Short mmCIF file of C-alpha atoms in Angstrom, two decimals:
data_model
loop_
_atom_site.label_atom_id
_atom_site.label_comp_id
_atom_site.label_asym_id
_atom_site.label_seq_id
_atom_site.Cartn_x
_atom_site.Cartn_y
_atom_site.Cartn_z
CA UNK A 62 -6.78 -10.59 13.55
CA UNK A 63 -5.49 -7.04 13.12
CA UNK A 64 -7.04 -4.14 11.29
CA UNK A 65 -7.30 -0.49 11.24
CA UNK A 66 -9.87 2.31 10.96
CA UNK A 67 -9.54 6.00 9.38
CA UNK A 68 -11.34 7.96 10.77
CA UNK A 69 -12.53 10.42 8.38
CA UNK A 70 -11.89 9.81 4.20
CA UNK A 71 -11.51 13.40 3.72
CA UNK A 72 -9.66 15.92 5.86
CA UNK A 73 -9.15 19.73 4.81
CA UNK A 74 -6.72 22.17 6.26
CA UNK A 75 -5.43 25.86 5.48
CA UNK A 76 -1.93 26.15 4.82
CA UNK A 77 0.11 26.48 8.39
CA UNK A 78 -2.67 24.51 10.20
CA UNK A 79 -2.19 21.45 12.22
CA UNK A 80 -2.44 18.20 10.47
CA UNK A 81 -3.88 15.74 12.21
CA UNK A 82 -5.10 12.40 11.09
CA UNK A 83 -6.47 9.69 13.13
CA UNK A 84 -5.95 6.05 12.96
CA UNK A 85 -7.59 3.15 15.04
CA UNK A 86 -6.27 0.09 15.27
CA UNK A 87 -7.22 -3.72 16.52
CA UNK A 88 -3.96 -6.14 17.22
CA UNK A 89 -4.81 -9.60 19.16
CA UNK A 90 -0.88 -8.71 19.67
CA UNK A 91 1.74 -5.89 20.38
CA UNK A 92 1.54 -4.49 17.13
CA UNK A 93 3.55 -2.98 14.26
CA UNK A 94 2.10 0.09 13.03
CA UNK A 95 3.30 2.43 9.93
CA UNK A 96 1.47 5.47 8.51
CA UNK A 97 2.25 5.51 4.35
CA UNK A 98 1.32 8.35 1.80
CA UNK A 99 0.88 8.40 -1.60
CA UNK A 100 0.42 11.26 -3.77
CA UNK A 101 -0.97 11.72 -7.13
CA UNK A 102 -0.11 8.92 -9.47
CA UNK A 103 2.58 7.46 -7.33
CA UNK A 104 2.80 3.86 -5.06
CA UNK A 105 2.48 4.43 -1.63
CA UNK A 106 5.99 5.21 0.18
CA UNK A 107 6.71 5.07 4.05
CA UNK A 108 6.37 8.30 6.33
CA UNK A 109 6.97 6.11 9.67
CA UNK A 110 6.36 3.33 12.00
CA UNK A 111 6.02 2.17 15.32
CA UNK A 112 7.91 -1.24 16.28
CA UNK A 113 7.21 -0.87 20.38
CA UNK A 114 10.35 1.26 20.93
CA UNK A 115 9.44 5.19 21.44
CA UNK A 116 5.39 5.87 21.37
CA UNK A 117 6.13 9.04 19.75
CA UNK A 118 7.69 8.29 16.65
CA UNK A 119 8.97 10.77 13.99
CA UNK A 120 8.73 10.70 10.80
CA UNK A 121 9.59 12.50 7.06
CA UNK A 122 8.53 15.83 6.17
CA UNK A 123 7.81 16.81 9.76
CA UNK A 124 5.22 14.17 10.13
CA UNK A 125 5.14 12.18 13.96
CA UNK A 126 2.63 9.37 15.25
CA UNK A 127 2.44 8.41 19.12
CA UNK A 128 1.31 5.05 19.76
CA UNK A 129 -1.13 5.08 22.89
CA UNK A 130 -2.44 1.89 23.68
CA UNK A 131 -4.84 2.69 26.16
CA UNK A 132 -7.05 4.28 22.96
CA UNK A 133 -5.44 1.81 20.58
CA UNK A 134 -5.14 4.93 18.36
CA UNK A 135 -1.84 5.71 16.13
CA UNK A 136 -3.04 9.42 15.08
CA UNK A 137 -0.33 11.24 12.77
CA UNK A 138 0.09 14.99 12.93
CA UNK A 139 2.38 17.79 11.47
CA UNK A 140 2.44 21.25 13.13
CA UNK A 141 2.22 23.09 9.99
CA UNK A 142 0.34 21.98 6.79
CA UNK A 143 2.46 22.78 3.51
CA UNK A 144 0.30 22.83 0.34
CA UNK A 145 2.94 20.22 -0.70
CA UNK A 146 1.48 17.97 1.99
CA UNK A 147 -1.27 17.29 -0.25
CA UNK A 148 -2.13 13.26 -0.87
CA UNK A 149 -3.44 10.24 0.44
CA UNK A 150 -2.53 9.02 3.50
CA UNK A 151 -2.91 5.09 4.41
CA UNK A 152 -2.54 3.57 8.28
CA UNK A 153 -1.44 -0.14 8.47
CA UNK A 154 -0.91 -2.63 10.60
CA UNK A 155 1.07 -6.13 10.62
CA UNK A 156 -0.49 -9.01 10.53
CA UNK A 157 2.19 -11.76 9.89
CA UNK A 158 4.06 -11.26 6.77
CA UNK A 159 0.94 -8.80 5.86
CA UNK A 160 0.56 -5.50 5.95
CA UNK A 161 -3.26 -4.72 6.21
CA UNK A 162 -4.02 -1.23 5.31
CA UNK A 163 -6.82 1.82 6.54
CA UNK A 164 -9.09 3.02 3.60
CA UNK A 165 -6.57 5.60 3.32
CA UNK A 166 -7.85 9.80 4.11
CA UNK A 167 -6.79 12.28 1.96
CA UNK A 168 -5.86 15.58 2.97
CA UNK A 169 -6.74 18.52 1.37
CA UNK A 170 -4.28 21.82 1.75
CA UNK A 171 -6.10 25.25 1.07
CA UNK A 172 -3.76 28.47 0.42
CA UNK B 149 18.57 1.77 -6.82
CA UNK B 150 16.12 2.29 -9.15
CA UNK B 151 13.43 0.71 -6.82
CA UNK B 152 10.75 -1.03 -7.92
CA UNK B 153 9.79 -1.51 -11.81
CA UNK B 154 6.26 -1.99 -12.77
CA UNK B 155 5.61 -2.32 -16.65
CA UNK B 156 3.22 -1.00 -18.21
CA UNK B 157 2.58 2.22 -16.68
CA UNK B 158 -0.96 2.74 -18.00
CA UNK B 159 -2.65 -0.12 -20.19
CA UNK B 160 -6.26 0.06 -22.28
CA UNK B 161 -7.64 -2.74 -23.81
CA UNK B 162 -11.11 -4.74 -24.78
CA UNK B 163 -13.19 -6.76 -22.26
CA UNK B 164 -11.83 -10.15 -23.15
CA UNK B 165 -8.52 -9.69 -23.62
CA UNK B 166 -5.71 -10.82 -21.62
CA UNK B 167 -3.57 -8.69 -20.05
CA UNK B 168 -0.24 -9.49 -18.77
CA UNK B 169 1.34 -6.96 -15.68
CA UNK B 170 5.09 -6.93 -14.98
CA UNK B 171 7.17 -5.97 -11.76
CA UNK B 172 10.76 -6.18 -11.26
CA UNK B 173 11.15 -5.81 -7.35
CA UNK B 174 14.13 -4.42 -5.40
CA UNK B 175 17.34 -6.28 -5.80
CA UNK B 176 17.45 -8.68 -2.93
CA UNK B 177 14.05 -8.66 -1.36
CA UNK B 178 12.51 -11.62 -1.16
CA UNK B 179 9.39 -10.81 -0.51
CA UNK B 180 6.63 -9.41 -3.30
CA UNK B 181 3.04 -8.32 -2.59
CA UNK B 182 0.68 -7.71 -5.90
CA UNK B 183 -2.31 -5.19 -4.49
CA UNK B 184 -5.18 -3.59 -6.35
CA UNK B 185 -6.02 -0.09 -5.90
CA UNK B 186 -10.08 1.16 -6.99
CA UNK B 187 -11.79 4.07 -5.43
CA UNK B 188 -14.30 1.51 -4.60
CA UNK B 189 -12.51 -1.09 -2.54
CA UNK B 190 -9.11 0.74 -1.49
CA UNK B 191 -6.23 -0.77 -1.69
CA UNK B 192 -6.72 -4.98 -1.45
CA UNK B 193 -3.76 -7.18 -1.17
CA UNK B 194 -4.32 -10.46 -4.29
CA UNK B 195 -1.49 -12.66 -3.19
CA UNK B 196 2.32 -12.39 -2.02
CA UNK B 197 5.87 -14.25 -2.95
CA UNK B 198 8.23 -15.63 -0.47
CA UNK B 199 11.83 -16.50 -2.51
CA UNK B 200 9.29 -16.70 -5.46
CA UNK B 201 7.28 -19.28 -3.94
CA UNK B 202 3.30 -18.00 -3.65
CA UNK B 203 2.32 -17.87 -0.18
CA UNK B 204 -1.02 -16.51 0.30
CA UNK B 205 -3.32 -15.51 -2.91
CA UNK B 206 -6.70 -15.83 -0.87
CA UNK B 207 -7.12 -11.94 -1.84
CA UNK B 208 -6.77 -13.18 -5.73
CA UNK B 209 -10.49 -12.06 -6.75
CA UNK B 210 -11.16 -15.34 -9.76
CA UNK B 211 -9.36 -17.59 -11.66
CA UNK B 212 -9.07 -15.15 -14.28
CA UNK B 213 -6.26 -13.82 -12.34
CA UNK B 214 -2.95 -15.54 -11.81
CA UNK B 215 0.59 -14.85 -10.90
CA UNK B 216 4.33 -16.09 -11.08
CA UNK B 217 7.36 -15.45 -10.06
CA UNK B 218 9.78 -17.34 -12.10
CA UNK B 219 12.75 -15.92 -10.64
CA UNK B 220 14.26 -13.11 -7.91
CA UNK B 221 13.82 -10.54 -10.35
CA UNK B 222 10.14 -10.68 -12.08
CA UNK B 223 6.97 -11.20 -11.49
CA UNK B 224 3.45 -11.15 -13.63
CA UNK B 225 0.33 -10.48 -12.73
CA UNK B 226 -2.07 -11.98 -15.71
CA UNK B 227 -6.25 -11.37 -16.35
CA UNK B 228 -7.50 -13.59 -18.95
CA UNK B 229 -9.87 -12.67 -20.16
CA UNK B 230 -10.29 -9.16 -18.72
CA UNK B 231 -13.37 -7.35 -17.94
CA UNK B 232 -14.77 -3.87 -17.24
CA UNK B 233 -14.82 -4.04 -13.25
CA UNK B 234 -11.07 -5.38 -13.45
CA UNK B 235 -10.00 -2.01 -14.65
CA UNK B 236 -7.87 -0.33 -11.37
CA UNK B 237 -5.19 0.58 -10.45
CA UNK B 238 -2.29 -2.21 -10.28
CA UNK B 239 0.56 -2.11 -7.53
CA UNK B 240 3.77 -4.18 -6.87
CA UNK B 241 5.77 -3.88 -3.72
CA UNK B 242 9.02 -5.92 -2.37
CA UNK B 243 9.94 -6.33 0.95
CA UNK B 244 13.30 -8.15 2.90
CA UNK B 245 13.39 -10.46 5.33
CA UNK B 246 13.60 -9.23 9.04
CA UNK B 247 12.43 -6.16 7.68
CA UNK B 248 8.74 -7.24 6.39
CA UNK B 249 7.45 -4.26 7.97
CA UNK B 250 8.49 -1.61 5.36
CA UNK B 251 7.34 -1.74 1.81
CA UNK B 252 8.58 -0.67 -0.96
CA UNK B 253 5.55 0.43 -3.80
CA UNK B 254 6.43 0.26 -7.62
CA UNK B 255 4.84 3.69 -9.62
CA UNK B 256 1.30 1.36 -10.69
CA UNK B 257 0.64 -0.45 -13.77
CA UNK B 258 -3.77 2.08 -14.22
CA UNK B 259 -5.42 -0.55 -15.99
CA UNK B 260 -8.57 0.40 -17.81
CA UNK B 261 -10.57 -1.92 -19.80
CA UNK B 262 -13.38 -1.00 -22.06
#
């Protein structure tokens, strides 16, 4: 069965800091693997996703992933936090015609 | 596209009463998820549509929950009868075939019941 794992619920950064969030995953299978965000009273909408082409995979709003699956990690960083980069951010992983998501982290951007 | 439609945007009501959720997806998916979003739990998926067909509602918490889709174009989440701990936050997202690996979320019905 896949899942994922957040690693921290909360993450804080100062505006212009590096972003990085961290994502574990378990897939009996190559897997499919997608970071979402959702900000304040909004659904969650796609930032990216690995399908086993490039491990580094790019993303909107500056955001990238690399897939290494000798840690089984899918971490997602942005060089340069913008206060606008403030929300919730959810990990997932495929599981048949499932998407099984993280317990989401959200980011905090201080000025 | 407008995306997907979820109606009503925020709802209130009275422990007991039923209360009826509403989704129009994205024209030509055929695939709709129904997920629950509390602080407590996170986001939990209650059951998904395949061409309107229910295909897995294991994650539907009781039988005071059910769903339908009657056609390509809306769905309904029901609660009868509703109680406090039901009160969350409601999401509806549609998906197409060959490309089940990108959803697309609906704005959120916030459900509150007192």
């Amino acid at each position: 069965a896949q899942s994922v794992t957040q690693l921290g619920s909360h993450v804080s950064v100062s505006e212009g800091a590096l972003v990085l969030l961290r994502c574990n995953y378990s897939s009996s299978v190559p897997p499919y693997l997608f970071w979402y965000v959702q900000y304040p009273n909004q659904g969650l909408q796609l930032l990216l996703k690995y399908t086993s082409a490039a491990t580094l995979v790019k993303g909107i709003n500056g955001f990238e992933a690399e897939f290494k699956k000798s840690e089984t990690s899918f971490h997602l960083t942005k060089p340069s936090a913008h206060m606008s980069d403030a929300a919730e951010y959810f990990c997932a992983v495929r599981g048949g015609f499932k998407t099984i998501f993280g317990a989401g982290t959200r980011l905090f951007v201080k000025a | 596209d407008a995306g997907v439609i979820q109606s009503p945007r925020h709802e209130v009501t009275e422990m007991g009463q039923e209360v009826t959720l509403r989704c129009k997806p994205i024209s030509g998916h055929d695939y709709l998820f129904w997920y629950r979003q509390t602080m407590m739990r996170g986001l939990e998926l209650l059951i998904y549509f395949n061409n309107n067909v229910p295909i897995d509602d294991s994650g539907m918490p009781e039988d005071r929950f059910s769903a339908k889709m009657p056609n390509a174009s809306f769905s309904t989440l029901k609660i009868q009868p509703s109680e406090p701990r039901d009160s969350a936050v409601y999401f509806c997202a549609s998906s197409l075939w060959g490309r089940t690996d990108t959803q697309y979320f609906g704005p959120g019905t916030r459900l509150t019941v007192l």
